[in-house]
mmCIF file of C-alpha atoms and ligand atoms in Angstrom:
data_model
loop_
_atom_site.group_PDB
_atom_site.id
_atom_site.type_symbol
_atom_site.label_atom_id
_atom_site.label_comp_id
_atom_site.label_asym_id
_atom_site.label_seq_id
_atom_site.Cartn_x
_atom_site.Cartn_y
_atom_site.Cartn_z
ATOM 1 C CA UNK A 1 0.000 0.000 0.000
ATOM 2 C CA UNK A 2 1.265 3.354 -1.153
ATOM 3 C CA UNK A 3 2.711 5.767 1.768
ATOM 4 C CA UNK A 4 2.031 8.840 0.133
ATOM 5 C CA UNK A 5 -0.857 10.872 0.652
ATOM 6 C CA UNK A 6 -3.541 10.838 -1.866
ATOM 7 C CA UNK A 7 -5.656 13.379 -2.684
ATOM 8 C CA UNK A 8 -9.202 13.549 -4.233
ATOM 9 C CA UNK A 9 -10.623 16.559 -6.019
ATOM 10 C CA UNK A 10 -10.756 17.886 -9.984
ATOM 11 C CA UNK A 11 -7.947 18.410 -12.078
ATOM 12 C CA UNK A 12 -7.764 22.635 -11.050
ATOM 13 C CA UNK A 13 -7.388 24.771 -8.090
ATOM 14 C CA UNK A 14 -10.015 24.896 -6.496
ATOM 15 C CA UNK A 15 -9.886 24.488 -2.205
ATOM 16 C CA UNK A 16 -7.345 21.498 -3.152
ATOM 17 C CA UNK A 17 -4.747 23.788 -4.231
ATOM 18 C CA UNK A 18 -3.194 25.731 -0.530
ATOM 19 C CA UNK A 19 -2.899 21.520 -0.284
ATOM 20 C CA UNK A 20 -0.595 20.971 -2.917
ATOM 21 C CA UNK A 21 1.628 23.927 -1.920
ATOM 22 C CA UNK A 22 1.846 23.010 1.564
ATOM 23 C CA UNK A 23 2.431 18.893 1.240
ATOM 24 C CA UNK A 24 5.089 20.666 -1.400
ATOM 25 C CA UNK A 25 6.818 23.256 0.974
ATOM 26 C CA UNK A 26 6.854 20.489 3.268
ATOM 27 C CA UNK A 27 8.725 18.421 0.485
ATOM 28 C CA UNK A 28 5.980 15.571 1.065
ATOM 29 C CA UNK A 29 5.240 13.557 -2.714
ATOM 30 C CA UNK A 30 1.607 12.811 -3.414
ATOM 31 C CA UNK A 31 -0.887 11.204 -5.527
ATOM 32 C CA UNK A 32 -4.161 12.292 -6.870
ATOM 33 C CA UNK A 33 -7.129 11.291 -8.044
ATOM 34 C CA UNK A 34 -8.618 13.635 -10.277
ATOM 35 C CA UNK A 35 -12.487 13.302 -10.691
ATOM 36 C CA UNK A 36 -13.704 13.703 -13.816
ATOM 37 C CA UNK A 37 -17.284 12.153 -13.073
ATOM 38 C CA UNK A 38 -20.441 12.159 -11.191
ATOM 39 C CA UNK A 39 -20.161 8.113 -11.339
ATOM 40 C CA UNK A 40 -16.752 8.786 -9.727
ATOM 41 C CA UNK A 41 -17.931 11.440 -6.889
ATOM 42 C CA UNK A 42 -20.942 9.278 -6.321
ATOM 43 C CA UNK A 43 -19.010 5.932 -5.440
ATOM 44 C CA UNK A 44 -16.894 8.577 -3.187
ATOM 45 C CA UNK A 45 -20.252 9.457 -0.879
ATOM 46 C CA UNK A 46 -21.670 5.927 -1.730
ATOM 47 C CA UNK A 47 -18.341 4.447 0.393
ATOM 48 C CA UNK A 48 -18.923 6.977 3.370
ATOM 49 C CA UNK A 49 -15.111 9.253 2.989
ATOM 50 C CA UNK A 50 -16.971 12.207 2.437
ATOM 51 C CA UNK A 51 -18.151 13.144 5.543
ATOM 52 C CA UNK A 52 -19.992 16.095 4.635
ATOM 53 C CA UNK A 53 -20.432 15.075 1.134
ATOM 54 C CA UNK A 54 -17.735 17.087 -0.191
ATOM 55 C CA UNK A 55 -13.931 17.718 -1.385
ATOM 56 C CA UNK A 56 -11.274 17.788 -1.097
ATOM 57 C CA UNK A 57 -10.424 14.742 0.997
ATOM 58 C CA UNK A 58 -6.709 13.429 1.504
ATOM 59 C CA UNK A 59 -6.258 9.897 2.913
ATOM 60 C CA UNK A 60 -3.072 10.769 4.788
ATOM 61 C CA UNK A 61 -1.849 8.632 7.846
ATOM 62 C CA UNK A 62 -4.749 6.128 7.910
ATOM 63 C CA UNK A 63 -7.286 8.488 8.049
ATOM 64 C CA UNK A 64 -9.927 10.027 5.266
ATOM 65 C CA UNK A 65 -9.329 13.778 6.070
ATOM 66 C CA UNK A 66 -12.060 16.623 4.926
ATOM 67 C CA UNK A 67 -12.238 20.370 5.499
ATOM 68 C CA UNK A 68 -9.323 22.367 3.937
ATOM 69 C CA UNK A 69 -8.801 23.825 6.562
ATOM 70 C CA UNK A 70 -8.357 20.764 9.101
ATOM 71 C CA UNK A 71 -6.026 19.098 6.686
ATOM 72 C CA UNK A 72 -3.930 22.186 5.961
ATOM 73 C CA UNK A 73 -3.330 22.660 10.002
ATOM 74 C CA UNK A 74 -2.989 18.699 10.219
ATOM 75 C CA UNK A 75 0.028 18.909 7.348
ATOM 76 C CA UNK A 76 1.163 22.337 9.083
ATOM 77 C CA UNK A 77 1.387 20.852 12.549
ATOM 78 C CA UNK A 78 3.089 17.565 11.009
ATOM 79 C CA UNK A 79 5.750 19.133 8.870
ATOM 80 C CA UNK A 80 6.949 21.461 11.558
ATOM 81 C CA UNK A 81 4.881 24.669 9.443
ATOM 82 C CA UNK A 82 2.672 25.915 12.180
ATOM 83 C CA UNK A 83 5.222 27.925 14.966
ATOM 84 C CA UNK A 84 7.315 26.672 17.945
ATOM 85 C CA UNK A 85 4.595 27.802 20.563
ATOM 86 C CA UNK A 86 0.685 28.483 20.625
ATOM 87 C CA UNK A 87 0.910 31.950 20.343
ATOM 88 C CA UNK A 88 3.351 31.824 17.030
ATOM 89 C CA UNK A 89 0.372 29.722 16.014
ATOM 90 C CA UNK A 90 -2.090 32.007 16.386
ATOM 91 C CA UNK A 91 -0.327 34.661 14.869
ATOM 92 C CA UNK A 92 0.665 32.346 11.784
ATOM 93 C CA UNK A 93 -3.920 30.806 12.296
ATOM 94 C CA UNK A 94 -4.836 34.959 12.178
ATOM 95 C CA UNK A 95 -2.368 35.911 9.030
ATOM 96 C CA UNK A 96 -3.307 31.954 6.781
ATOM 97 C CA UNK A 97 -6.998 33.412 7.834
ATOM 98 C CA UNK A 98 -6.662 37.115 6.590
ATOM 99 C CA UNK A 99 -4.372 35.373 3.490
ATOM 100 C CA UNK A 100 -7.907 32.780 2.957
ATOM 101 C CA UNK A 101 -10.017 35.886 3.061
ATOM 102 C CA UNK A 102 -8.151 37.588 -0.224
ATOM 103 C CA UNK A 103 -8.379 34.103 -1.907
ATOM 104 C CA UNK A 104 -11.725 33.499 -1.584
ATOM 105 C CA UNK A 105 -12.130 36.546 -3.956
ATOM 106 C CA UNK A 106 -9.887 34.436 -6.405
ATOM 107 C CA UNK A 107 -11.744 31.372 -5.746
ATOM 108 C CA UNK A 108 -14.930 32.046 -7.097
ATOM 109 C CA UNK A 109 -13.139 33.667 -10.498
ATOM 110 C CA UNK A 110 -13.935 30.893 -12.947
ATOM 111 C CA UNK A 111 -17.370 30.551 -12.284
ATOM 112 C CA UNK A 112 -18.035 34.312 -13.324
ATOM 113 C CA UNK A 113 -19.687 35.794 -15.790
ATOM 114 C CA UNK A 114 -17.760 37.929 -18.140
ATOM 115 C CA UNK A 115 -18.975 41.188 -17.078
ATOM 116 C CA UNK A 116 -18.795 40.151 -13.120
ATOM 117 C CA UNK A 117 -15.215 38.855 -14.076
ATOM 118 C CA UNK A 118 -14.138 42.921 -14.338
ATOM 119 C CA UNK A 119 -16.073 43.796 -11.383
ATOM 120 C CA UNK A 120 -14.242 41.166 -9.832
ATOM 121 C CA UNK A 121 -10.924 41.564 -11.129
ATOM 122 C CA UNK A 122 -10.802 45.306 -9.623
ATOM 123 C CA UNK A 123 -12.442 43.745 -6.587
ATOM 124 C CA UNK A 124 -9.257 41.716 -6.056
ATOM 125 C CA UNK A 125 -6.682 44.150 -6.602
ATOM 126 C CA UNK A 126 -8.714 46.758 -4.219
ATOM 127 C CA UNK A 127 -8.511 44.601 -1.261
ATOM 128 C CA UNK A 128 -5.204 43.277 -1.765
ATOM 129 C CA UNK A 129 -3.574 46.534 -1.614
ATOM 130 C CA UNK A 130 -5.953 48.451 0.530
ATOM 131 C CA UNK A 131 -6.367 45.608 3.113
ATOM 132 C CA UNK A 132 -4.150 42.350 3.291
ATOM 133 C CA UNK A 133 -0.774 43.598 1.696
ATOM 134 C CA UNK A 134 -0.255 46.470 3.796
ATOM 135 C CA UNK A 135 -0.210 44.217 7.103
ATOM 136 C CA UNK A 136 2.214 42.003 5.956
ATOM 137 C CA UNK A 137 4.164 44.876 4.283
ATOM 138 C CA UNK A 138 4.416 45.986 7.901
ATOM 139 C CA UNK A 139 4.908 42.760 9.647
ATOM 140 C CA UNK A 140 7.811 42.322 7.744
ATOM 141 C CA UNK A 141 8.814 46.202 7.710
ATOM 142 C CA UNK A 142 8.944 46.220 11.359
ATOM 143 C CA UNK A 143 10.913 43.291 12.443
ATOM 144 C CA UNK A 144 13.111 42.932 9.636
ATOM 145 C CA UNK A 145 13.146 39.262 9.514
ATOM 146 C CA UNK A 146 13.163 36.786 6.313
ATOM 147 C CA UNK A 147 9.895 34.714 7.427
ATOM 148 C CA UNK A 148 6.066 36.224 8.706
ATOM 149 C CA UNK A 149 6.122 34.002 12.214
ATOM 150 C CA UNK A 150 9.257 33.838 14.468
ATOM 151 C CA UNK A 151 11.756 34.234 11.909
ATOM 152 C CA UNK A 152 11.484 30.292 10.412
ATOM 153 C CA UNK A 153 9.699 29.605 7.697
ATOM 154 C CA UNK A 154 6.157 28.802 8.147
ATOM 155 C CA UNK A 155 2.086 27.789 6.785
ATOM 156 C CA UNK A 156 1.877 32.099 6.891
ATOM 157 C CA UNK A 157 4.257 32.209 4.549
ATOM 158 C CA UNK A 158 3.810 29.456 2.103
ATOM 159 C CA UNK A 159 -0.225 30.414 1.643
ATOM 160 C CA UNK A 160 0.689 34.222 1.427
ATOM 161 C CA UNK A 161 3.074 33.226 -1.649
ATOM 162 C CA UNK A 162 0.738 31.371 -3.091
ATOM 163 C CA UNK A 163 -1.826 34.336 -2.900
ATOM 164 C CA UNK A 164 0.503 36.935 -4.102
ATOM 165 C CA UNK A 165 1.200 34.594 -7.393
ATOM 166 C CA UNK A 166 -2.300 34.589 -7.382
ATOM 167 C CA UNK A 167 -3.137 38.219 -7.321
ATOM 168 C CA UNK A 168 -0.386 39.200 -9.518
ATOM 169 C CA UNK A 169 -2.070 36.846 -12.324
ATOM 170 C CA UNK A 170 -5.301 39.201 -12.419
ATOM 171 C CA UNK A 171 -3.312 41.884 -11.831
ATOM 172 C CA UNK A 172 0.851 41.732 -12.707
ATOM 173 C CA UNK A 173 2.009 45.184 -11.323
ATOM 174 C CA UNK A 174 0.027 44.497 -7.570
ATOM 175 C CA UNK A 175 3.345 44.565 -5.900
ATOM 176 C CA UNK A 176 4.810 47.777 -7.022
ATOM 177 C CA UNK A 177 3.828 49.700 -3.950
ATOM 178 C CA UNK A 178 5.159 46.789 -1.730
ATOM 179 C CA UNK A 179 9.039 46.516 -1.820
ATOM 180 C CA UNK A 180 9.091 44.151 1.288
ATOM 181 C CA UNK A 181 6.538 41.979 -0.366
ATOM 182 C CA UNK A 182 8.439 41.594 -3.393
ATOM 183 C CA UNK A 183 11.776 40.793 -1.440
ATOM 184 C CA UNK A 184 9.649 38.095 0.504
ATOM 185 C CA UNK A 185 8.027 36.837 -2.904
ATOM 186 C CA UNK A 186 12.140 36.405 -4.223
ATOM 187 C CA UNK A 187 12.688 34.948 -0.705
ATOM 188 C CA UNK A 188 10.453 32.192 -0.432
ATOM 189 C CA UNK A 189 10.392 31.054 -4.679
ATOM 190 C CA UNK A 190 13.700 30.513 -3.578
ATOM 191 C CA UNK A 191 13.378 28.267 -0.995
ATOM 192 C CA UNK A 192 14.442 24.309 -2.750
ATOM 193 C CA UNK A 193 11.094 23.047 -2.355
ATOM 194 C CA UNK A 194 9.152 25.842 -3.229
ATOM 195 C CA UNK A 195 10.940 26.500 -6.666
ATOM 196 C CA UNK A 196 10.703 23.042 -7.383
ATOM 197 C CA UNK A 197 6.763 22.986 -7.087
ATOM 198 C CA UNK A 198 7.228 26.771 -9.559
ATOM 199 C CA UNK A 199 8.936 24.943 -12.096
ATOM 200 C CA UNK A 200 6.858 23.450 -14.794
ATOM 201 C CA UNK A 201 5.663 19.622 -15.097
ATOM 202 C CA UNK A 202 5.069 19.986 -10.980
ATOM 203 C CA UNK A 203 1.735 19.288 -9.312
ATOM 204 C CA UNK A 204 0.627 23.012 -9.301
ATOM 205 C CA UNK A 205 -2.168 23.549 -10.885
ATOM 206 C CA UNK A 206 -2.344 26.503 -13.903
ATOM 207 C CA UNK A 207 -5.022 29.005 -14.114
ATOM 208 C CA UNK A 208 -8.445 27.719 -13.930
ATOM 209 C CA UNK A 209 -9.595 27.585 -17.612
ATOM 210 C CA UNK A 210 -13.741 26.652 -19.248
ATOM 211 C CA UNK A 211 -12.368 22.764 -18.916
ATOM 212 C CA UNK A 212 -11.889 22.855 -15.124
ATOM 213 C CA UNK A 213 -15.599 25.121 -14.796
ATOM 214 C CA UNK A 214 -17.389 22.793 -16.740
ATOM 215 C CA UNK A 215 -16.069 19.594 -14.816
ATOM 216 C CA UNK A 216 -16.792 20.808 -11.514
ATOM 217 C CA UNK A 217 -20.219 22.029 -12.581
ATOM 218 C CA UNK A 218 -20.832 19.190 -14.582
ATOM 219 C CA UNK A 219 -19.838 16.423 -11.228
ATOM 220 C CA UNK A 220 -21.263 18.820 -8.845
ATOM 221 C CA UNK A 221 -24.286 19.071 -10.547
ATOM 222 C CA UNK A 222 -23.815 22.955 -9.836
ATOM 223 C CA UNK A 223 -26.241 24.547 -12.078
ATOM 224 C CA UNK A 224 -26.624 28.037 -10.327
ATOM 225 C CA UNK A 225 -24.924 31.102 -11.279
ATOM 226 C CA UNK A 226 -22.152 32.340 -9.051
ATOM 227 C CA UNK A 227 -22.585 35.877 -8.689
ATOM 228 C CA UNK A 228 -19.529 38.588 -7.465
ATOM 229 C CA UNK A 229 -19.523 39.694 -3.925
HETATM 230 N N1 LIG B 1 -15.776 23.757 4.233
HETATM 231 C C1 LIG B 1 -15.379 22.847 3.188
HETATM 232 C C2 LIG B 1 -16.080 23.228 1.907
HETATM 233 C C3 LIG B 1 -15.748 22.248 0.797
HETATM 234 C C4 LIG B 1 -16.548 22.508 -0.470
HETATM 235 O O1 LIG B 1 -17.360 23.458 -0.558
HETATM 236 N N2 LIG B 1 -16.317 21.668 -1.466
HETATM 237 C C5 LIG B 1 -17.027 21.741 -2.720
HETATM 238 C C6 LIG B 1 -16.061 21.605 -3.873
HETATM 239 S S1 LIG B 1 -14.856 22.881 -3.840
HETATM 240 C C7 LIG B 1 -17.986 20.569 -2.744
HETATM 241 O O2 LIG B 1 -17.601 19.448 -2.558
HETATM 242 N N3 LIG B 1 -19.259 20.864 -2.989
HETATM 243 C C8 LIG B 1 -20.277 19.872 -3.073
HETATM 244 C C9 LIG B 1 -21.394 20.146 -2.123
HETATM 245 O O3 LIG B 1 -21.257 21.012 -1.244
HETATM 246 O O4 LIG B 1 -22.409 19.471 -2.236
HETATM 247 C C10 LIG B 1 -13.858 22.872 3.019
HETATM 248 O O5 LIG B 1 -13.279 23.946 3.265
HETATM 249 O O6 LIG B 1 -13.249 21.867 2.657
#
């Protein structure tokens, strides 16, 4: 029996995605099943590992793991990502939270309409420079260290890298007013296992494209519009 974590959820993004860079930063291998049907999501709830009839789920150390965020504290706390002490884990809980916030904007992208994409796309940039940026801007600003949380590197970091990449793809220039930000962003694609998950042919997953939409509608059976917020 295979070792490695596996992971079920579509072939995109999506909420599986912050669990591909972390099992990555943590230099962890892992498998995935992609689904590509409802016959395949249906034998998932059919055999009970869905507890709350959703994905992503990761079978990881004997168990059937849901909730994103339960499995990205579970790899955190595992892989020596989540602080020395509980308050460098709140701090490094607070900024992954604030960091979650600005992606959820992202998140929801793809399922757009083309006239709510623009909306959106403004949206993104607006609170990224007006609201998340600027605190880590100044985190880093004021003590002057390479990482978010207690000077080692950490979940905080890893989820706010993925975010800026994210950002910077609906909007490339997002980082001009934000020299610390772009000195972290240099840091951390730096870091062995993080520029070996930015290199092509890794598991990252490219920008959502009309493929992924249409799958995860399609298995979902999500027939609703998604409107902006
Ligand atoms: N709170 C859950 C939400 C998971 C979730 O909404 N998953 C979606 C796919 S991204 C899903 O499975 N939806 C099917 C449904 O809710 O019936 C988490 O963070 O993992």
């Amino acid at each position: 029996m295979s070792t490695k974590p596996k992971l079920y959820y579509f072939d995109g993004r999506g909420k599986m995605e912050s669990i591909r860079w972390l099992l990555a930063a943590a230099g962890v291998e892992f498998e995935e099943e992609f689904l590509e049907t409802r016959d395949q999501y249906e034998k998932l709830l059919q055999g009970g590992s869905l507890l709350f009839q959703q994905v992503p789920m990761v079978e990881m150390d004997g168990m059937k793991m849901v909730q994103t965020r339960a499995i990205l504290s579970y790899i955190a706390a595992k892989y020596n990502l989540y602080g020395k002490d509980l308050k460098e884990r709140a701090l490094i809980d607070m900024y992954v939270g604030g960091t979650d916030d600005l992606m959820g904007f992202i998140l929801m992208f793809p399922f757009l309409s083309a006239e709510d994409k623009e909306k959106q796309r403004a949206l993104i940039a607006q609170k990224a420079t007006s609201r998340y940026f600027p605190v880590y801007e100044k985190v880093l600003k004021d003590h002057g260290q390479d990482f978010l949380v207690g000077n080692n590197f950490s979940w905080a970091d890893v989820h706010l890298l993925e975010a800026i990449l994210m950002v910077e793809e609906k909007k490339s220039d997002v980082l001009s007013g934000f020299p610390q930000l772009q000195a972290f962003k240099a840091r951390i694609s730096s870091i062995p296992a993080i520029k070996k998950f930015l290199e092509p042919g890794s598991q990252r997953k490219p920008v959502p494209d009309d493929k992924y939409v249409e799958t995860v509608r399609r298995v979902l059976r999500m027939y609703y519009d998604v409107k902006a917020n």
